[in-house]
PDB file of C-alpha atoms and ligand atoms in Angstrom:
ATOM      1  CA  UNK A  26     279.138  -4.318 113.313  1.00 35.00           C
ATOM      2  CA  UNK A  27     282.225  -2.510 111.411  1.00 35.00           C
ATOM      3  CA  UNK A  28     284.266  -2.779 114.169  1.00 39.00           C
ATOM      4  CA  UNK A  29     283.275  -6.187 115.227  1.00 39.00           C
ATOM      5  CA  UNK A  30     284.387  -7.186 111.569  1.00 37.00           C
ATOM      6  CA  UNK A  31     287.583  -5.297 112.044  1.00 39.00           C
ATOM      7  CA  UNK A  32     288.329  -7.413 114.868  1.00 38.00           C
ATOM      8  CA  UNK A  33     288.011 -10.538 112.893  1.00 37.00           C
ATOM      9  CA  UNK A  34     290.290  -9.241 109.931  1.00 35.00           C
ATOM     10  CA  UNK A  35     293.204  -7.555 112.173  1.00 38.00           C
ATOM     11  CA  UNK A  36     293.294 -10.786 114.577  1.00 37.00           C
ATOM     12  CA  UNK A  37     295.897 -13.517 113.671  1.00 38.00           C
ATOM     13  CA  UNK A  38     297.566 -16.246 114.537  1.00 37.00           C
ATOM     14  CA  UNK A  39     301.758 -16.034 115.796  1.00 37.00           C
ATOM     15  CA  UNK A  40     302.157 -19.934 116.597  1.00 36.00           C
ATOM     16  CA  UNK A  41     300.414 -23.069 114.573  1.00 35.00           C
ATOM     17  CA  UNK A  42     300.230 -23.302 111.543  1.00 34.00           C
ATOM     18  CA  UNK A  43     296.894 -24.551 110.328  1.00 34.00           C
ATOM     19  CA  UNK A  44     293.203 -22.926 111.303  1.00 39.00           C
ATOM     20  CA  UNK A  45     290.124 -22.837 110.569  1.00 37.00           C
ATOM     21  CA  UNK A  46     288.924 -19.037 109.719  1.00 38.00           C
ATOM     22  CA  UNK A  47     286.248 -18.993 112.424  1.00 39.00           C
ATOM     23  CA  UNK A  48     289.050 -20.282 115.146  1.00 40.00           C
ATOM     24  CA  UNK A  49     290.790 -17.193 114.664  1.00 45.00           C
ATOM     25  CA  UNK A  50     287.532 -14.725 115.778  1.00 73.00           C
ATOM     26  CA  UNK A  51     289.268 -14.730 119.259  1.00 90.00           C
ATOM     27  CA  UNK A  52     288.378 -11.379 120.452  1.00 95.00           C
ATOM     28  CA  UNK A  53     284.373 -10.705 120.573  1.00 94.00           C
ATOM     29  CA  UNK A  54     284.483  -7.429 121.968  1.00 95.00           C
ATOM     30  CA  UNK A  55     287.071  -4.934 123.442  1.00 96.00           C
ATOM     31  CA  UNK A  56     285.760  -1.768 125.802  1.00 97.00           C
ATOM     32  CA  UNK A  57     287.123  -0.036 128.241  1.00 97.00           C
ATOM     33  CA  UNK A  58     285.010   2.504 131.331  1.00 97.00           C
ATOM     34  CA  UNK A  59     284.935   5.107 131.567  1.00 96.00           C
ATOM     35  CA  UNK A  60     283.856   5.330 127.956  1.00 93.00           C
ATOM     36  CA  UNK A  61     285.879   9.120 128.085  1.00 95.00           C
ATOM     37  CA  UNK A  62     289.427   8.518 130.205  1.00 97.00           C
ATOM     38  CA  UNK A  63     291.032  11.070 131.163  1.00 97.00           C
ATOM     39  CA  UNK A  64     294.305  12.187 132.792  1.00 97.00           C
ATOM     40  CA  UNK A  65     293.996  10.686 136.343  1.00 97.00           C
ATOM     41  CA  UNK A  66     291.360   8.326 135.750  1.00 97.00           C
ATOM     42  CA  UNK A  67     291.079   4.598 136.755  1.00 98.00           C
ATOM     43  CA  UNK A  68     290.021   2.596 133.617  1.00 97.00           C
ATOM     44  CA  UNK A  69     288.928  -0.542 133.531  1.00 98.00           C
ATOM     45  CA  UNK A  70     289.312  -2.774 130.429  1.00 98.00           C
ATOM     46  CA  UNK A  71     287.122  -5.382 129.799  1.00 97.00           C
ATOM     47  CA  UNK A  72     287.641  -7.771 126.558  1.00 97.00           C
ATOM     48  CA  UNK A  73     285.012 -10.957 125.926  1.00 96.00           C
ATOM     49  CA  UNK A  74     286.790 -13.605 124.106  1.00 96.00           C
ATOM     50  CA  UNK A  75     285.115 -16.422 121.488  1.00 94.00           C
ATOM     51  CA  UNK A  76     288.006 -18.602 122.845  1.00 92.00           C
ATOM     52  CA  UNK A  77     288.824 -19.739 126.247  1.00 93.00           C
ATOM     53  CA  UNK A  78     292.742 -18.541 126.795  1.00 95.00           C
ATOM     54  CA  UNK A  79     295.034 -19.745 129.280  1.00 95.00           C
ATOM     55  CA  UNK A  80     295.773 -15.689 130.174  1.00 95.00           C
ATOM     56  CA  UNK A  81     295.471 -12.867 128.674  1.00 97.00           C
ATOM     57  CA  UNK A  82     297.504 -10.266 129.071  1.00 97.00           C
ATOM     58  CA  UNK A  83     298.131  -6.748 127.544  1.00 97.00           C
ATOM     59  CA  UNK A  84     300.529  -3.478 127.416  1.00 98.00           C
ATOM     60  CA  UNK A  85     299.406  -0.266 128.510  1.00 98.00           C
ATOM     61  CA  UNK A  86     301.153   2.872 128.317  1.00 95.00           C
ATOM     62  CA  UNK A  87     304.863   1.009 129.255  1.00 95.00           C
ATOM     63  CA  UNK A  88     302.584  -0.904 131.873  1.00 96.00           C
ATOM     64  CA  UNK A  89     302.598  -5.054 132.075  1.00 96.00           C
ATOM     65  CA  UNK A  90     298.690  -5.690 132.099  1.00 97.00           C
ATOM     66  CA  UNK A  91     297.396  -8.714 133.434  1.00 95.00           C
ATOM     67  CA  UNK A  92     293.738  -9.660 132.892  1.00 96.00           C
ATOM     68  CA  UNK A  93     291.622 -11.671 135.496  1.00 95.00           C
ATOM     69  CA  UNK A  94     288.894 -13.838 134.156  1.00 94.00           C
ATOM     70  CA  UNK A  95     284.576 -13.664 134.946  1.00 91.00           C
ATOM     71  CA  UNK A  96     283.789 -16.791 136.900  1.00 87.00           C
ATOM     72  CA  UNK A  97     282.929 -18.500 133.350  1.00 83.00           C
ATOM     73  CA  UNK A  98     285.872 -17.175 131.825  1.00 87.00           C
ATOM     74  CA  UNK A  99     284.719 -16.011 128.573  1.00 91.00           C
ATOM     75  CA  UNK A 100     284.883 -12.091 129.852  1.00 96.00           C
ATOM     76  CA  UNK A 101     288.600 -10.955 130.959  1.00 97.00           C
ATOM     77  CA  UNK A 102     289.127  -7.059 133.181  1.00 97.00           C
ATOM     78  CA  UNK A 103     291.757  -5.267 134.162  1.00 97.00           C
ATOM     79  CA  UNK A 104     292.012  -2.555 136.215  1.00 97.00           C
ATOM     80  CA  UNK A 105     294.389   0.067 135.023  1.00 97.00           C
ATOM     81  CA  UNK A 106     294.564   3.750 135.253  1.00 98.00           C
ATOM     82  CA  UNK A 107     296.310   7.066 133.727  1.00 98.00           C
ATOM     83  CA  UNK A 108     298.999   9.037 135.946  1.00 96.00           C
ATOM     84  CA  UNK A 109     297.359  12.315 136.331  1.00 93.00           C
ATOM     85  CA  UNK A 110     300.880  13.582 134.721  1.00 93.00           C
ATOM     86  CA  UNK A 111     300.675  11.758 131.068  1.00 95.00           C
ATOM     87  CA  UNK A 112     300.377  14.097 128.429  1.00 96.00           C
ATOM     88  CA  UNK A 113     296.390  13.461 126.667  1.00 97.00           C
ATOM     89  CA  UNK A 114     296.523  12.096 123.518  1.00 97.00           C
ATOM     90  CA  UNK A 115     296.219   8.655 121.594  1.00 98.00           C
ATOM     91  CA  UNK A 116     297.346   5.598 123.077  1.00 98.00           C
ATOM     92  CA  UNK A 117     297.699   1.632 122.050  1.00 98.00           C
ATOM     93  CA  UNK A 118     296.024  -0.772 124.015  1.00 98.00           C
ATOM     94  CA  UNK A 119     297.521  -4.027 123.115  1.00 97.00           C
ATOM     95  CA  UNK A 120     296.336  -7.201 123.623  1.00 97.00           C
ATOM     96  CA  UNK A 121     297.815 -10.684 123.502  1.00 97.00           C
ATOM     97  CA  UNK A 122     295.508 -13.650 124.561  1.00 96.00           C
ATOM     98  CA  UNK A 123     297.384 -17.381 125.000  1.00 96.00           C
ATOM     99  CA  UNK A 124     295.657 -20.006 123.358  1.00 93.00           C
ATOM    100  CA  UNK A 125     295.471 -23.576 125.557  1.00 91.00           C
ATOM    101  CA  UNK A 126     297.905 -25.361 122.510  1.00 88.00           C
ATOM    102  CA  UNK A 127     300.180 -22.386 122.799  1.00 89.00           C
ATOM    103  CA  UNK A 128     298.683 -20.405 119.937  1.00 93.00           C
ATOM    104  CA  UNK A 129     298.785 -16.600 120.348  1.00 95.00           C
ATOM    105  CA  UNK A 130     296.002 -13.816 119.717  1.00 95.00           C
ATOM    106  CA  UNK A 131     296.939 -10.373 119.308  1.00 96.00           C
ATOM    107  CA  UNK A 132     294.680  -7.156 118.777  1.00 96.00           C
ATOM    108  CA  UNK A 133     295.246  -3.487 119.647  1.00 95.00           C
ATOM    109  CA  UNK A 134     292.949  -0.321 120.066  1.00 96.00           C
ATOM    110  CA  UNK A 135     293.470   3.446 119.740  1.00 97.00           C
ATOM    111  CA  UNK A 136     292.318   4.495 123.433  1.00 97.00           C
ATOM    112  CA  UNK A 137     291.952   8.504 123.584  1.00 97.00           C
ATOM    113  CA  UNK A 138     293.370  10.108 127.112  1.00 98.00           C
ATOM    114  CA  UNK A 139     291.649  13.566 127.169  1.00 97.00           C
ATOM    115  CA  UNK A 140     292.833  16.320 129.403  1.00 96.00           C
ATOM    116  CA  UNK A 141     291.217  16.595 132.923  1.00 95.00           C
ATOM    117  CA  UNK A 142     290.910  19.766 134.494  1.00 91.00           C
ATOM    118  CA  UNK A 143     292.324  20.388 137.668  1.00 90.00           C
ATOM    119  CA  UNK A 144     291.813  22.999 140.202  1.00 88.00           C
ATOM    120  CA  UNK A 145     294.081  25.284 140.542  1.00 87.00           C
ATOM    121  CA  UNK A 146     294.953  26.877 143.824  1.00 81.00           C
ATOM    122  CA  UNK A 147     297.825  29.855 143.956  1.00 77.00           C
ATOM    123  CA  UNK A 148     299.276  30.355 147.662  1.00 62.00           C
ATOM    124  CA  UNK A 149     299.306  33.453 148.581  1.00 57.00           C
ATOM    125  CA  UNK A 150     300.997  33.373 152.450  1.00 46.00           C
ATOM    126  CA  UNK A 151     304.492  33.067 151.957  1.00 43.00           C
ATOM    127  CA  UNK A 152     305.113  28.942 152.781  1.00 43.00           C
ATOM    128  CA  UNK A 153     307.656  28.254 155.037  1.00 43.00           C
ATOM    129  CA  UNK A 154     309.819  25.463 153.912  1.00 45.00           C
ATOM    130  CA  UNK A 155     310.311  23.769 157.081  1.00 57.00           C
ATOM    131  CA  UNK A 156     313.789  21.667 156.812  1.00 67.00           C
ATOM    132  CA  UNK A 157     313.408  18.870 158.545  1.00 75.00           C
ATOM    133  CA  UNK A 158     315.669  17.850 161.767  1.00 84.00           C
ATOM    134  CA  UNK A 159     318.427  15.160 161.274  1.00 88.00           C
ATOM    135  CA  UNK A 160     316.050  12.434 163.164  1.00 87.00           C
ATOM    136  CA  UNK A 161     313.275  13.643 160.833  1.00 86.00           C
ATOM    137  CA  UNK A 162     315.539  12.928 157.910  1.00 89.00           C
ATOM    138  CA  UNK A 163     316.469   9.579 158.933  1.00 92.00           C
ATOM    139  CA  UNK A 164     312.433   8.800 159.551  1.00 91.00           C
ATOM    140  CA  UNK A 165     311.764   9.701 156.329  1.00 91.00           C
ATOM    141  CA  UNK A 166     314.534   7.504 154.595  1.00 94.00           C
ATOM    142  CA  UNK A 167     313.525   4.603 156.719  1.00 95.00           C
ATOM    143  CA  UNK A 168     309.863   5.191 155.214  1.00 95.00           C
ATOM    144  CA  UNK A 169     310.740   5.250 151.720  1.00 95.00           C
ATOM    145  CA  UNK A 170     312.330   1.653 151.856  1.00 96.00           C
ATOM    146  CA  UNK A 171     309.358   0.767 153.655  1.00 96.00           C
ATOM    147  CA  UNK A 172     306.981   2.208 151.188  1.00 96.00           C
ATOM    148  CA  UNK A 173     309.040   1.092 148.262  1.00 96.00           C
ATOM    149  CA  UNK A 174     308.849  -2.860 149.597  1.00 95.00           C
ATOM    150  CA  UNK A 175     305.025  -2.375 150.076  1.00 96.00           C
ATOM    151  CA  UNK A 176     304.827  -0.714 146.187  1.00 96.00           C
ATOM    152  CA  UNK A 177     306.779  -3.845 145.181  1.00 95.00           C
ATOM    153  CA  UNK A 178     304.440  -6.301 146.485  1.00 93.00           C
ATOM    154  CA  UNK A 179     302.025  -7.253 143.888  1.00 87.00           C
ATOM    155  CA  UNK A 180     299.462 -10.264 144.925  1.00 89.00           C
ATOM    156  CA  UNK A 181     299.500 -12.293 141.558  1.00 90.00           C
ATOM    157  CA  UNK A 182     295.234 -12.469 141.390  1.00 92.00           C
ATOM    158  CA  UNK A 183     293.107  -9.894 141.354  1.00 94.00           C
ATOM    159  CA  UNK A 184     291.474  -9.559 144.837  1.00 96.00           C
ATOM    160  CA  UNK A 185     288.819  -6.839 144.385  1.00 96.00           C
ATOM    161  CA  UNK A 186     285.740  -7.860 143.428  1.00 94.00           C
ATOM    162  CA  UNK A 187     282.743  -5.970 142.129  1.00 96.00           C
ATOM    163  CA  UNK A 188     282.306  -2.105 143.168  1.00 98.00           C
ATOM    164  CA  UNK A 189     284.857  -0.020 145.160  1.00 98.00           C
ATOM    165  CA  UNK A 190     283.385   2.187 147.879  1.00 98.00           C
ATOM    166  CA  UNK A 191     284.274   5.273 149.962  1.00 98.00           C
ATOM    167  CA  UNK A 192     286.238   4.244 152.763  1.00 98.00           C
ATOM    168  CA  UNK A 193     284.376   6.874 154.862  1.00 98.00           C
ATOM    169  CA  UNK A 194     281.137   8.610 154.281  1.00 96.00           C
ATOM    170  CA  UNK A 195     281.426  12.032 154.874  1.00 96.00           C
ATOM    171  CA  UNK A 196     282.095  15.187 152.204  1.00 97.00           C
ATOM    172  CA  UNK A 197     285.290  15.939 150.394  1.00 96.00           C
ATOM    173  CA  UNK A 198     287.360  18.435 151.408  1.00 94.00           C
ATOM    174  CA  UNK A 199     290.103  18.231 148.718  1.00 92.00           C
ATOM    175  CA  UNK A 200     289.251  16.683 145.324  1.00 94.00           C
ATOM    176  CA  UNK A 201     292.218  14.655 143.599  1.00 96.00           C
ATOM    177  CA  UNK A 202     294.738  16.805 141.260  1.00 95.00           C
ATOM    178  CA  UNK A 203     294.655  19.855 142.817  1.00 93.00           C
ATOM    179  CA  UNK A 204     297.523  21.964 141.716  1.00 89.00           C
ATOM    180  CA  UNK A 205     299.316  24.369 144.847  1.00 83.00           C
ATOM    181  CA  UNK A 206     301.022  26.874 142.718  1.00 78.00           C
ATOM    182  CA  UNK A 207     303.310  29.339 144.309  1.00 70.00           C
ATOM    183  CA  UNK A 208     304.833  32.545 142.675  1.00 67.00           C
ATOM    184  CA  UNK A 209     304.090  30.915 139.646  1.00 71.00           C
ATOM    185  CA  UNK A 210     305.387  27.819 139.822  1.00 74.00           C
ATOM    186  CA  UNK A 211     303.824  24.227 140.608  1.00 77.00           C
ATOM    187  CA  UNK A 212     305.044  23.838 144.345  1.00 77.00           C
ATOM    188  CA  UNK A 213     302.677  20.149 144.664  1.00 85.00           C
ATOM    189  CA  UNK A 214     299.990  18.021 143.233  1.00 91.00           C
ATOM    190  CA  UNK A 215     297.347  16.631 145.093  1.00 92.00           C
ATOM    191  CA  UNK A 216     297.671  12.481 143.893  1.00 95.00           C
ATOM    192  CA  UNK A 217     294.648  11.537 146.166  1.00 96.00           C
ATOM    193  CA  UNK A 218     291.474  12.639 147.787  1.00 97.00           C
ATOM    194  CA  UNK A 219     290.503  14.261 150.967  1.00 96.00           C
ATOM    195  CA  UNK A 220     287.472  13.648 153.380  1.00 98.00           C
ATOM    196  CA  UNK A 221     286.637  16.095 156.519  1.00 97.00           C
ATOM    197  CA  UNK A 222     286.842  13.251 159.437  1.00 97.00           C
ATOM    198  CA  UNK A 223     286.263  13.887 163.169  1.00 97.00           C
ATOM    199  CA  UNK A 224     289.411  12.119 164.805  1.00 97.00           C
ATOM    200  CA  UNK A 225     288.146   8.481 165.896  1.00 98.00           C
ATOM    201  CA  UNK A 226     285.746   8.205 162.380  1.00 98.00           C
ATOM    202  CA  UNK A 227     285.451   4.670 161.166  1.00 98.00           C
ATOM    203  CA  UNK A 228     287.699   4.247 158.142  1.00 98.00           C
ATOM    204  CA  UNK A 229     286.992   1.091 155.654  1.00 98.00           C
ATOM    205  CA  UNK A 230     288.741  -0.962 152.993  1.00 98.00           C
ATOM    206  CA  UNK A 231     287.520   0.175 149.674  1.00 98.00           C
ATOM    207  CA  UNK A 232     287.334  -3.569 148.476  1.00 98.00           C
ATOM    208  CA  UNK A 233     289.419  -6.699 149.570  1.00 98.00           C
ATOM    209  CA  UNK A 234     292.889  -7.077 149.520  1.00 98.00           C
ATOM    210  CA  UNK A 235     295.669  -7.879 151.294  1.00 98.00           C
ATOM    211  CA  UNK A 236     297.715  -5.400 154.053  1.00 98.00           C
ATOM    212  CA  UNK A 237     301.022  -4.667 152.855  1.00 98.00           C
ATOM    213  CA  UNK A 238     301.638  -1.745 155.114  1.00 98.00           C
ATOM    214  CA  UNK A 239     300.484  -0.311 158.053  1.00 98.00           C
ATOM    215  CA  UNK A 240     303.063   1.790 159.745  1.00 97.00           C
ATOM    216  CA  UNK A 241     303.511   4.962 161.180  1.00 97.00           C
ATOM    217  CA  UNK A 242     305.636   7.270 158.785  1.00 96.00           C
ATOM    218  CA  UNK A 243     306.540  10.849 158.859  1.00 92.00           C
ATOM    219  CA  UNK A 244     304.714  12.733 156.712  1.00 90.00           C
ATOM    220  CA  UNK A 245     301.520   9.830 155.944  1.00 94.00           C
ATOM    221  CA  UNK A 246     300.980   9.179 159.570  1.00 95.00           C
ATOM    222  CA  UNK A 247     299.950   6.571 160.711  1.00 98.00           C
ATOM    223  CA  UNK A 248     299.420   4.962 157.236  1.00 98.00           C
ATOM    224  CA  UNK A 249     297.901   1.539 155.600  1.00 98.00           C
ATOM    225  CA  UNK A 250     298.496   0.354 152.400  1.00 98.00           C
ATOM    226  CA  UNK A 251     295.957  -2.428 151.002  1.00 98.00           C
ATOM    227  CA  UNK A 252     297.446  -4.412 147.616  1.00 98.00           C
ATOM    228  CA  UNK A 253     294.404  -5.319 145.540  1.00 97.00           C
ATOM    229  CA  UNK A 254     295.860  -7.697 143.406  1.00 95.00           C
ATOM    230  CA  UNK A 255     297.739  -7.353 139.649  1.00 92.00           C
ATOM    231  CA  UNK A 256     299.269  -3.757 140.687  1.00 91.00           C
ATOM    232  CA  UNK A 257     296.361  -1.616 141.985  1.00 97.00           C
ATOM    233  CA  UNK A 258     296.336  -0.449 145.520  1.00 98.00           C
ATOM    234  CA  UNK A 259     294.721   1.646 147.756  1.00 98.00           C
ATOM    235  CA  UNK A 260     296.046   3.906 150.361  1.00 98.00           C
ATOM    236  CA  UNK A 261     294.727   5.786 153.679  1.00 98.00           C
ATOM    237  CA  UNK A 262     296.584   8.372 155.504  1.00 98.00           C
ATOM    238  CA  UNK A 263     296.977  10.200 158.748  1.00 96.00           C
ATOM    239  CA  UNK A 264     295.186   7.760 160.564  1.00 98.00           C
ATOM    240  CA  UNK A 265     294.711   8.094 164.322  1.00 98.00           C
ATOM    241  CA  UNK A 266     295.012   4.548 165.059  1.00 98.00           C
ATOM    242  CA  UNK A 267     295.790   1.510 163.019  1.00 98.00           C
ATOM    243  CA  UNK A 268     293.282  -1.773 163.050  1.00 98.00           C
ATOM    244  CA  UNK A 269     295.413  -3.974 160.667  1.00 98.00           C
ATOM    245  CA  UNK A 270     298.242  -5.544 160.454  1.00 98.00           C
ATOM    246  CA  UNK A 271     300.767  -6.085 157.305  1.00 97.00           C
ATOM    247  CA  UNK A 272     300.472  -9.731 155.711  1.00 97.00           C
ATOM    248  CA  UNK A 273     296.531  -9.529 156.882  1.00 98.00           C
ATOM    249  CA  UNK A 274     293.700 -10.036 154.358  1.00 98.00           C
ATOM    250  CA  UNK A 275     290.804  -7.734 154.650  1.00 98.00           C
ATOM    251  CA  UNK A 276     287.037  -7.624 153.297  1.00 98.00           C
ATOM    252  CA  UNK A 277     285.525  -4.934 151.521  1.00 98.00           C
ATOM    253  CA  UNK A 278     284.423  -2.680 154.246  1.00 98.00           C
ATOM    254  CA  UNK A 279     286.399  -4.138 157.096  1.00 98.00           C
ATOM    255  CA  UNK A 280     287.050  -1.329 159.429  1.00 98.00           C
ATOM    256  CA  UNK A 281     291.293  -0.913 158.994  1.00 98.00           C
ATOM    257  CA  UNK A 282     291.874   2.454 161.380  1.00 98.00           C
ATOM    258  CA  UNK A 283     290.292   5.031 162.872  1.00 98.00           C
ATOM    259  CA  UNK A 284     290.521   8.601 161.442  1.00 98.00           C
ATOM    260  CA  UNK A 285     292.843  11.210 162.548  1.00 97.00           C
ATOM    261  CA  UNK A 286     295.485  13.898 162.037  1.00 94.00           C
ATOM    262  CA  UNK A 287     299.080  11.875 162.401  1.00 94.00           C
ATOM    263  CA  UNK A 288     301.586  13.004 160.214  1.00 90.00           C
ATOM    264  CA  UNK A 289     302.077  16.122 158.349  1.00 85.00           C
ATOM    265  CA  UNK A 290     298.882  17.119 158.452  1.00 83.00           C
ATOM    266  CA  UNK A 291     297.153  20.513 158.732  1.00 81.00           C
ATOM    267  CA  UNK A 292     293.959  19.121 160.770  1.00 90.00           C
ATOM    268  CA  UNK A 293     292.172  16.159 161.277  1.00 95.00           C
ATOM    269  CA  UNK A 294     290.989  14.528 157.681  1.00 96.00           C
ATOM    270  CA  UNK A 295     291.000  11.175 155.661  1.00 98.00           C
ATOM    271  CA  UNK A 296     293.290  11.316 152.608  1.00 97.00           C
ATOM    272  CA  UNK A 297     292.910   8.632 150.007  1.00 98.00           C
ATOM    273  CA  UNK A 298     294.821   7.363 147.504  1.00 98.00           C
ATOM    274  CA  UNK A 299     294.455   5.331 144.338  1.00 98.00           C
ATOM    275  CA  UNK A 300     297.637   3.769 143.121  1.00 98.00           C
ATOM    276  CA  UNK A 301     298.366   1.219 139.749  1.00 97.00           C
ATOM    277  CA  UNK A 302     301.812   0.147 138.750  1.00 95.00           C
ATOM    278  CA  UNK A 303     302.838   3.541 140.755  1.00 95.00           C
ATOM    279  CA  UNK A 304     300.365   5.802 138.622  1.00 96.00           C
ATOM    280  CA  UNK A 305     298.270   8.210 140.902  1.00 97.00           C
ATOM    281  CA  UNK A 306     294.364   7.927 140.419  1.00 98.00           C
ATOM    282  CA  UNK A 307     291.342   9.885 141.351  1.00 98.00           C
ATOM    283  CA  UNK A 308     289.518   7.838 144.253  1.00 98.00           C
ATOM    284  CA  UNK A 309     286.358   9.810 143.108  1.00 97.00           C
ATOM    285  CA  UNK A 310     286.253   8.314 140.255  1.00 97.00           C
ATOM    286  CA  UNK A 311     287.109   4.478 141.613  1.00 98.00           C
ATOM    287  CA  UNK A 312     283.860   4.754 143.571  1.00 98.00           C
ATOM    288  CA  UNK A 313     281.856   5.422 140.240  1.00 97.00           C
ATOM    289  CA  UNK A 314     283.416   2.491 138.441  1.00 97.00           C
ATOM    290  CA  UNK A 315     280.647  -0.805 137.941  1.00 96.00           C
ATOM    291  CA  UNK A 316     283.221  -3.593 138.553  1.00 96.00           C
ATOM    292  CA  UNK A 317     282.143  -6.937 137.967  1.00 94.00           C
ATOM    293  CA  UNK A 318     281.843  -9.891 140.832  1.00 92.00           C
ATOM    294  CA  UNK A 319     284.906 -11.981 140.195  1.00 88.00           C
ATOM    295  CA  UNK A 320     284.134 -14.619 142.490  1.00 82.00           C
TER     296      UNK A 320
HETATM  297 ZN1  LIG B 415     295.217  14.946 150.862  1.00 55.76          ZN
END
């Protein structure tokens, strides 16, 4: 009840001049899973509003947040995340809701990002750093301007809708985060999640979206990217054959490849990877997320 009163008293009105107190209550309730976020974890906010707005939108950690509404419009989500890199601590959520005569609402919360803990792994065989050939290098420049137009595409609604699921069902192999040191020092991060996968295994989109990549790059493989509306995408690598095609809408489920070991791979396996606004999230935790039925 404290905080619900707090609400009320830190809301108020930017535009229009005259109101009646109880217009101004705006924000009912403000919450966020999971209830502990950590470094690496997908959050997803979920604010119920008094009010109707036009849109309600929000800043996150330097991040544009745009809310989608329930199907009555009187609960608003977004799905956001924390890089696995930010440094834990206390963060401002803010808030601004837009009001259908062009009044504004704003609130804010404290959200606390606590420190994950990541594997470790130290490499002890000597890695070869294998330089790759002039072709290679041209490969791999072509793939960043293709990866960096499919990062850029954002579709402007939310297209997910309720839970998202493992796009395969068999065990991990690599959880998300895993730091390869070597001699000491961090040589890479693991920004996604690996499943053991026979070559030829089914592999599914995690929810709907739309294609925005599926090419074959140098070190991803055969690759798809699927844009899930308002910044969040998933991604699937090192796939033995591709099933979609870019500009293609796909269900939740809808097979999109088969599994394999293209790429820079060390043997055949899935990886998955959870990506918002170009923060890297743990897929593990995506799956455990109750998302709501937008539509
Ligand atoms: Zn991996």
């Amino acid at each position: 009840m404290l905080s619900k009163c707090n609400v009320l008293l830190s809301v108020f009105l930017l535009v229009g001049t005259s109101y009646a107190a109880s217009a101004v209550a705006g924000f009912r309730d403000i919450s966020w899973s999971p209830a502990k976020i950590t470094t690496g974890s997908p959050c997803l906010f979920r604010v119920e509003m008094s009010v109707t707005p036009l849109s309600l939108t929000g800043t996150w950690q330097g991040h544009a947040v745009t809310f989608a509404p329930s199907t009555n419009r009187d609960t608003w989500y977004a799905l956001a995340g924390v890089d696995l890199e930010v440094v834990p601590g206390n963060y401002p959520l803010e808030l601004l809701a837009t009001l259908p005569q062009g009044a504004v609402l704003r609130e804010q919360r404290t959200v606390v990002v606590a420190r994950a803990k990541f594997l470790t792994e130290t490499l002890h065989v000597p890695q070869r750093f294998v330089e790759p050939s002039p072709e290679a290098r041209q490969h791999i420049e072509a793939d960043q301007q293709l990866k960096h137009a499919a990062f850029a595409h954002e579709a402007p609604a939310a297209e997910w809708s309720g839970n998202f699921r493992p796009p395969i069902d068999t065990a991990v192999s690599e959880g998300f985060g895993t730091r390869r040191t070597f001699n000491g020092k961090l040589a890479s991060i693991h920004r996604g999640l690996d499943y053991h996968a026979a070559p030829g295994t089914p592999v599914r989109a995690a929810n709907s979206g739309e294609v925005v990549l599926a090419h074959e790059l140098f070190y991803e493989g055969n690759c798809v990217v699927i844009d899930h509306g308002l910044g969040f995408m998933t991604i699937y690598m090192h796939l033995s054959q591709l099933e979609v095609s870019e500009g293609q809408q796909v269900e939740k489920g809808q097979e999109i490849g088969l599994s394999g070991a293209t790429g820079r791979a060390t043997g055949p396996h899935l990886h998955v990877a959870a990506r918002w606004q170009g923060a890297y999230l743990d897929p593990a935790q995506l799956w455990t997320l109750r998302m709501p039925a937008l539509r």
